[in-house]
Amino acid sequence: KFEKIWLVFGIISLIVFLSIVGVTAFSQDHHPSGGMDTIDPKKVDQTAPFDNPGVTQIDDDTYQVAIVASAFSYTAPELRVPAGKEIIFKVTSKDVVHSFTIDDTKVNMMVVPGQITTRAYTFDKPGKYLILCNEYCGTGHHFMFTEIEVY
Ligand code: CUA
């Protein structure tokens, strides 16, 4: 009889654990500042916002940064954004999987051809931040980096 109680207890704990994992996964998928859209990797240059990559001011408190990753660089003109404002990064790849990782921040996005990866971030401190690829993408992987200036 005693063993039966423990068995029931074990099953209940398992169910509770699995629902917590499920709810966490679900809420991350539906995070308002994250998420994914699809894009034709062959038409990146003709598809907004990547037809005009770089920084666009959306309103007083929001900026959008569109960036195209391809072996082995990030196609975007000079990147300058203000500190203390919400910066929405939209990144896609024209060829293979890269990453868009901003050193010293929590921004570490996987960049997948055919998908637009979106991530919102607010820089606290002005300065120059290194953007680099930490997903092995070929012989030039180690030379794939750029810079963003926060003012
Ligand atoms: Cu791109 Cu590594």
JSON list of C-alpha atoms and ligand atoms in Angstrom, two decimals:
[
{"chain": "A", "resi": 1, "resn": "LYS", "atom": "CA", "xyz": [0.00, 0.00, 0.00]},
{"chain": "A", "resi": 2, "resn": "PHE", "atom": "CA", "xyz": [2.83, 2.32, 0.91]},
{"chain": "A", "resi": 3, "resn": "GLU", "atom": "CA", "xyz": [4.55, 1.72, -2.46]},
{"chain": "A", "resi": 4, "resn": "LYS", "atom": "CA", "xyz": [1.36, 2.60, -4.28]},
{"chain": "A", "resi": 5, "resn": "ILE", "atom": "CA", "xyz": [1.35, 6.06, -2.66]},
{"chain": "A", "resi": 6, "resn": "TRP", "atom": "CA", "xyz": [4.89, 6.67, -3.85]},
{"chain": "A", "resi": 7, "resn": "LEU", "atom": "CA", "xyz": [4.03, 5.50, -7.34]},
{"chain": "A", "resi": 8, "resn": "VAL", "atom": "CA", "xyz": [1.10, 7.93, -7.52]},
{"chain": "A", "resi": 9, "resn": "PHE", "atom": "CA", "xyz": [3.28, 10.69, -6.09]},
{"chain": "A", "resi": 10, "resn": "GLY", "atom": "CA", "xyz": [5.94, 9.94, -8.71]},
{"chain": "A", "resi": 11, "resn": "ILE", "atom": "CA", "xyz": [3.45, 10.08, -11.57]},
{"chain": "A", "resi": 12, "resn": "ILE", "atom": "CA", "xyz": [1.97, 13.36, -10.32]},
{"chain": "A", "resi": 13, "resn": "SER", "atom": "CA", "xyz": [5.45, 14.93, -10.03]},
{"chain": "A", "resi": 14, "resn": "LEU", "atom": "CA", "xyz": [6.23, 13.78, -13.56]},
{"chain": "A", "resi": 15, "resn": "ILE", "atom": "CA", "xyz": [3.03, 15.33, -14.92]},
{"chain": "A", "resi": 16, "resn": "VAL", "atom": "CA", "xyz": [3.70, 18.60, -13.07]},
{"chain": "A", "resi": 17, "resn": "PHE", "atom": "CA", "xyz": [7.28, 18.66, -14.37]},
{"chain": "A", "resi": 18, "resn": "LEU", "atom": "CA", "xyz": [6.24, 17.98, -17.96]},
{"chain": "A", "resi": 19, "resn": "SER", "atom": "CA", "xyz": [3.56, 20.68, -17.91]},
{"chain": "A", "resi": 20, "resn": "ILE", "atom": "CA", "xyz": [6.08, 23.23, -16.60]},
{"chain": "A", "resi": 21, "resn": "VAL", "atom": "CA", "xyz": [8.47, 22.32, -19.42]},
{"chain": "A", "resi": 22, "resn": "GLY", "atom": "CA", "xyz": [5.61, 22.50, -21.93]},
{"chain": "A", "resi": 23, "resn": "VAL", "atom": "CA", "xyz": [4.36, 25.88, -20.73]},
{"chain": "A", "resi": 24, "resn": "THR", "atom": "CA", "xyz": [7.91, 27.31, -20.76]},
{"chain": "A", "resi": 25, "resn": "ALA", "atom": "CA", "xyz": [8.52, 26.12, -24.32]},
{"chain": "A", "resi": 26, "resn": "PHE", "atom": "CA", "xyz": [5.17, 27.47, -25.43]},
{"chain": "A", "resi": 27, "resn": "SER", "atom": "CA", "xyz": [5.64, 30.91, -23.89]},
{"chain": "A", "resi": 28, "resn": "GLN", "atom": "CA", "xyz": [9.13, 31.25, -25.41]},
{"chain": "A", "resi": 29, "resn": "ASP", "atom": "CA", "xyz": [7.72, 30.39, -28.83]},
{"chain": "A", "resi": 30, "resn": "HIS", "atom": "CA", "xyz": [5.16, 33.12, -28.48]},
{"chain": "A", "resi": 31, "resn": "HIS", "atom": "CA", "xyz": [7.35, 35.79, -26.97]},
{"chain": "A", "resi": 32, "resn": "PRO", "atom": "CA", "xyz": [6.19, 39.10, -28.49]},
{"chain": "A", "resi": 33, "resn": "SER", "atom": "CA", "xyz": [9.69, 40.37, -29.26]},
{"chain": "A", "resi": 34, "resn": "GLY", "atom": "CA", "xyz": [10.88, 37.08, -30.72]},
{"chain": "A", "resi": 35, "resn": "GLY", "atom": "CA", "xyz": [9.59, 34.73, -33.35]},
{"chain": "A", "resi": 36, "resn": "MET", "atom": "CA", "xyz": [10.20, 33.85, -36.95]},
{"chain": "A", "resi": 37, "resn": "ASP", "atom": "CA", "xyz": [8.85, 34.72, -40.36]},
{"chain": "A", "resi": 38, "resn": "THR", "atom": "CA", "xyz": [9.70, 33.02, -43.59]},
{"chain": "A", "resi": 39, "resn": "ILE", "atom": "CA", "xyz": [11.47, 34.59, -46.57]},
{"chain": "A", "resi": 40, "resn": "ASP", "atom": "CA", "xyz": [12.68, 33.33, -49.95]},
{"chain": "A", "resi": 41, "resn": "PRO", "atom": "CA", "xyz": [16.50, 33.22, -49.53]},
{"chain": "A", "resi": 42, "resn": "LYS", "atom": "CA", "xyz": [16.95, 33.98, -53.26]},
{"chain": "A", "resi": 43, "resn": "LYS", "atom": "CA", "xyz": [14.86, 37.16, -53.02]},
{"chain": "A", "resi": 44, "resn": "VAL", "atom": "CA", "xyz": [16.34, 38.63, -49.83]},
{"chain": "A", "resi": 45, "resn": "ASP", "atom": "CA", "xyz": [17.61, 41.77, -51.61]},
{"chain": "A", "resi": 46, "resn": "GLN", "atom": "CA", "xyz": [14.15, 42.49, -53.02]},
{"chain": "A", "resi": 47, "resn": "THR", "atom": "CA", "xyz": [12.23, 41.76, -49.81]},
{"chain": "A", "resi": 48, "resn": "ALA", "atom": "CA", "xyz": [11.53, 44.43, -47.18]},
{"chain": "A", "resi": 49, "resn": "PRO", "atom": "CA", "xyz": [13.16, 45.30, -44.87]},
{"chain": "A", "resi": 50, "resn": "PHE", "atom": "CA", "xyz": [16.27, 43.71, -46.39]},
{"chain": "A", "resi": 51, "resn": "ASP", "atom": "CA", "xyz": [15.98, 45.68, -49.63]},
{"chain": "A", "resi": 52, "resn": "ASN", "atom": "CA", "xyz": [17.11, 48.60, -47.49]},
{"chain": "A", "resi": 53, "resn": "PRO", "atom": "CA", "xyz": [19.31, 47.11, -44.77]},
{"chain": "A", "resi": 54, "resn": "GLY", "atom": "CA", "xyz": [20.48, 49.12, -41.80]},
{"chain": "A", "resi": 55, "resn": "VAL", "atom": "CA", "xyz": [18.88, 51.28, -39.13]},
{"chain": "A", "resi": 56, "resn": "THR", "atom": "CA", "xyz": [15.35, 52.67, -39.47]},
{"chain": "A", "resi": 57, "resn": "GLN", "atom": "CA", "xyz": [13.65, 54.74, -36.80]},
{"chain": "A", "resi": 58, "resn": "ILE", "atom": "CA", "xyz": [10.12, 53.45, -36.19]},
{"chain": "A", "resi": 59, "resn": "ASP", "atom": "CA", "xyz": [8.98, 55.89, -33.50]},
{"chain": "A", "resi": 60, "resn": "ASP", "atom": "CA", "xyz": [10.45, 57.94, -30.63]},
{"chain": "A", "resi": 61, "resn": "ASP", "atom": "CA", "xyz": [11.41, 54.86, -28.64]},
{"chain": "A", "resi": 62, "resn": "THR", "atom": "CA", "xyz": [11.88, 52.17, -31.27]},
{"chain": "A", "resi": 63, "resn": "TYR", "atom": "CA", "xyz": [14.43, 51.50, -33.98]},
{"chain": "A", "resi": 64, "resn": "GLN", "atom": "CA", "xyz": [14.63, 48.63, -36.42]},
{"chain": "A", "resi": 65, "resn": "VAL", "atom": "CA", "xyz": [17.90, 47.16, -37.67]},
{"chain": "A", "resi": 66, "resn": "ALA", "atom": "CA", "xyz": [17.72, 44.93, -40.76]},
{"chain": "A", "resi": 67, "resn": "ILE", "atom": "CA", "xyz": [20.77, 42.81, -41.49]},
{"chain": "A", "resi": 68, "resn": "VAL", "atom": "CA", "xyz": [21.58, 40.16, -44.07]},
{"chain": "A", "resi": 69, "resn": "ALA", "atom": "CA", "xyz": [24.12, 37.53, -43.17]},
{"chain": "A", "resi": 70, "resn": "SER", "atom": "CA", "xyz": [26.00, 35.68, -45.91]},
{"chain": "A", "resi": 71, "resn": "ALA", "atom": "CA", "xyz": [29.33, 33.93, -46.02]},
{"chain": "A", "resi": 72, "resn": "PHE", "atom": "CA", "xyz": [31.30, 35.69, -44.60]},
{"chain": "A", "resi": 73, "resn": "SER", "atom": "CA", "xyz": [29.90, 39.07, -43.69]},
{"chain": "A", "resi": 74, "resn": "TYR", "atom": "CA", "xyz": [26.90, 41.03, -42.47]},
{"chain": "A", "resi": 75, "resn": "THR", "atom": "CA", "xyz": [25.45, 43.19, -45.21]},
{"chain": "A", "resi": 76, "resn": "ALA", "atom": "CA", "xyz": [24.51, 46.42, -43.53]},
{"chain": "A", "resi": 77, "resn": "PRO", "atom": "CA", "xyz": [25.84, 49.94, -43.76]},
{"chain": "A", "resi": 78, "resn": "GLU", "atom": "CA", "xyz": [27.28, 51.68, -40.73]},
{"chain": "A", "resi": 79, "resn": "LEU", "atom": "CA", "xyz": [25.25, 50.64, -37.70]},
{"chain": "A", "resi": 80, "resn": "ARG", "atom": "CA", "xyz": [24.59, 53.37, -35.14]},
{"chain": "A", "resi": 81, "resn": "VAL", "atom": "CA", "xyz": [21.74, 53.18, -32.61]},
{"chain": "A", "resi": 82, "resn": "PRO", "atom": "CA", "xyz": [20.90, 55.11, -29.43]},
{"chain": "A", "resi": 83, "resn": "ALA", "atom": "CA", "xyz": [21.20, 53.67, -25.93]},
{"chain": "A", "resi": 84, "resn": "GLY", "atom": "CA", "xyz": [18.03, 53.32, -23.87]},
{"chain": "A", "resi": 85, "resn": "LYS", "atom": "CA", "xyz": [15.74, 52.73, -26.85]},
{"chain": "A", "resi": 86, "resn": "GLU", "atom": "CA", "xyz": [14.25, 49.49, -28.05]},
{"chain": "A", "resi": 87, "resn": "ILE", "atom": "CA", "xyz": [16.21, 48.13, -30.99]},
{"chain": "A", "resi": 88, "resn": "ILE", "atom": "CA", "xyz": [14.44, 45.47, -33.02]},
{"chain": "A", "resi": 89, "resn": "PHE", "atom": "CA", "xyz": [16.94, 43.36, -34.93]},
{"chain": "A", "resi": 90, "resn": "LYS", "atom": "CA", "xyz": [15.69, 41.50, -37.99]},
{"chain": "A", "resi": 91, "resn": "VAL", "atom": "CA", "xyz": [18.24, 39.17, -39.49]},
{"chain": "A", "resi": 92, "resn": "THR", "atom": "CA", "xyz": [18.19, 36.62, -42.28]},
{"chain": "A", "resi": 93, "resn": "SER", "atom": "CA", "xyz": [20.75, 34.59, -44.21]},
{"chain": "A", "resi": 94, "resn": "LYS", "atom": "CA", "xyz": [21.25, 34.24, -47.95]},
{"chain": "A", "resi": 95, "resn": "ASP", "atom": "CA", "xyz": [23.15, 30.99, -47.79]},
{"chain": "A", "resi": 96, "resn": "VAL", "atom": "CA", "xyz": [23.91, 28.83, -44.76]},
{"chain": "A", "resi": 97, "resn": "VAL", "atom": "CA", "xyz": [23.19, 29.01, -41.04]},
{"chain": "A", "resi": 98, "resn": "HIS", "atom": "CA", "xyz": [25.05, 31.81, -39.27]},
{"chain": "A", "resi": 99, "resn": "SER", "atom": "CA", "xyz": [24.58, 33.50, -35.95]},
{"chain": "A", "resi": 100, "resn": "PHE", "atom": "CA", "xyz": [24.15, 37.14, -35.04]},
{"chain": "A", "resi": 101, "resn": "THR", "atom": "CA", "xyz": [25.82, 37.51, -31.69]},
{"chain": "A", "resi": 102, "resn": "ILE", "atom": "CA", "xyz": [26.48, 40.85, -30.04]},
{"chain": "A", "resi": 103, "resn": "ASP", "atom": "CA", "xyz": [29.42, 40.61, -27.69]},
{"chain": "A", "resi": 104, "resn": "ASP", "atom": "CA", "xyz": [28.76, 41.67, -24.08]},
{"chain": "A", "resi": 105, "resn": "THR", "atom": "CA", "xyz": [24.97, 41.37, -24.47]},
{"chain": "A", "resi": 106, "resn": "LYS", "atom": "CA", "xyz": [22.36, 38.64, -24.35]},
{"chain": "A", "resi": 107, "resn": "VAL", "atom": "CA", "xyz": [21.77, 38.90, -28.08]},
{"chain": "A", "resi": 108, "resn": "ASN", "atom": "CA", "xyz": [22.68, 35.58, -29.66]},
{"chain": "A", "resi": 109, "resn": "MET", "atom": "CA", "xyz": [20.45, 34.84, -32.61]},
{"chain": "A", "resi": 110, "resn": "MET", "atom": "CA", "xyz": [20.54, 31.88, -34.93]},
{"chain": "A", "resi": 111, "resn": "VAL", "atom": "CA", "xyz": [20.31, 33.11, -38.53]},
{"chain": "A", "resi": 112, "resn": "VAL", "atom": "CA", "xyz": [18.74, 30.57, -40.84]},
{"chain": "A", "resi": 113, "resn": "PRO", "atom": "CA", "xyz": [18.22, 30.90, -44.62]},
{"chain": "A", "resi": 114, "resn": "GLY", "atom": "CA", "xyz": [14.51, 31.10, -45.40]},
{"chain": "A", "resi": 115, "resn": "GLN", "atom": "CA", "xyz": [13.67, 32.61, -42.03]},
{"chain": "A", "resi": 116, "resn": "ILE", "atom": "CA", "xyz": [13.65, 36.08, -40.52]},
{"chain": "A", "resi": 117, "resn": "THR", "atom": "CA", "xyz": [14.81, 36.04, -36.95]},
{"chain": "A", "resi": 118, "resn": "THR", "atom": "CA", "xyz": [13.62, 38.94, -34.80]},
{"chain": "A", "resi": 119, "resn": "ARG", "atom": "CA", "xyz": [14.97, 40.01, -31.46]},
{"chain": "A", "resi": 120, "resn": "ALA", "atom": "CA", "xyz": [14.39, 43.18, -29.47]},
{"chain": "A", "resi": 121, "resn": "TYR", "atom": "CA", "xyz": [17.17, 44.57, -27.32]},
{"chain": "A", "resi": 122, "resn": "THR", "atom": "CA", "xyz": [17.86, 47.78, -25.42]},
{"chain": "A", "resi": 123, "resn": "PHE", "atom": "CA", "xyz": [21.47, 48.82, -24.92]},
{"chain": "A", "resi": 124, "resn": "ASP", "atom": "CA", "xyz": [22.13, 50.37, -21.51]},
{"chain": "A", "resi": 125, "resn": "LYS", "atom": "CA", "xyz": [25.62, 51.68, -22.19]},
{"chain": "A", "resi": 126, "resn": "PRO", "atom": "CA", "xyz": [26.96, 53.60, -25.17]},
{"chain": "A", "resi": 127, "resn": "GLY", "atom": "CA", "xyz": [30.02, 52.18, -26.83]},
{"chain": "A", "resi": 128, "resn": "LYS", "atom": "CA", "xyz": [31.17, 50.02, -29.70]},
{"chain": "A", "resi": 129, "resn": "TYR", "atom": "CA", "xyz": [29.94, 46.45, -29.66]},
{"chain": "A", "resi": 130, "resn": "LEU", "atom": "CA", "xyz": [31.36, 43.60, -31.66]},
{"chain": "A", "resi": 131, "resn": "ILE", "atom": "CA", "xyz": [28.89, 41.58, -33.73]},
{"chain": "A", "resi": 132, "resn": "LEU", "atom": "CA", "xyz": [30.13, 38.15, -34.61]},
{"chain": "A", "resi": 133, "resn": "CYS", "atom": "CA", "xyz": [29.13, 34.80, -36.01]},
{"chain": "A", "resi": 134, "resn": "ASN", "atom": "CA", "xyz": [29.50, 31.90, -33.61]},
{"chain": "A", "resi": 135, "resn": "GLU", "atom": "CA", "xyz": [27.92, 29.27, -35.83]},
{"chain": "A", "resi": 136, "resn": "TYR", "atom": "CA", "xyz": [30.52, 27.50, -37.97]},
{"chain": "A", "resi": 137, "resn": "CYS", "atom": "CA", "xyz": [29.66, 28.50, -41.55]},
{"chain": "A", "resi": 138, "resn": "GLY", "atom": "CA", "xyz": [32.76, 27.68, -43.62]},
{"chain": "A", "resi": 139, "resn": "THR", "atom": "CA", "xyz": [36.35, 28.68, -44.19]},
{"chain": "A", "resi": 140, "resn": "GLY", "atom": "CA", "xyz": [35.74, 32.39, -43.56]},
{"chain": "A", "resi": 141, "resn": "HIS", "atom": "CA", "xyz": [33.77, 31.85, -40.36]},
{"chain": "A", "resi": 142, "resn": "HIS", "atom": "CA", "xyz": [36.43, 33.38, -38.13]},
{"chain": "A", "resi": 143, "resn": "PHE", "atom": "CA", "xyz": [36.48, 36.56, -40.21]},
{"chain": "A", "resi": 144, "resn": "MET", "atom": "CA", "xyz": [32.73, 37.06, -40.06]},
{"chain": "A", "resi": 145, "resn": "PHE", "atom": "CA", "xyz": [32.16, 40.05, -37.80]},
{"chain": "A", "resi": 146, "resn": "THR", "atom": "CA", "xyz": [31.13, 43.69, -37.80]},
{"chain": "A", "resi": 147, "resn": "GLU", "atom": "CA", "xyz": [30.46, 46.42, -35.29]},
{"chain": "A", "resi": 148, "resn": "ILE", "atom": "CA", "xyz": [27.53, 48.40, -33.92]},
{"chain": "A", "resi": 149, "resn": "GLU", "atom": "CA", "xyz": [27.97, 51.78, -32.31]},
{"chain": "A", "resi": 150, "resn": "VAL", "atom": "CA", "xyz": [25.65, 52.74, -29.46]},
{"chain": "A", "resi": 151, "resn": "TYR", "atom": "CA", "xyz": [25.50, 56.47, -28.74]},
{"chain": "B", "resi": 1, "resn": "CUA", "atom": "CU1", "xyz": [28.88, 32.93, -40.39]},
{"chain": "B", "resi": 1, "resn": "CUA", "atom": "CU2", "xyz": [30.19, 31.58, -38.93]}
]
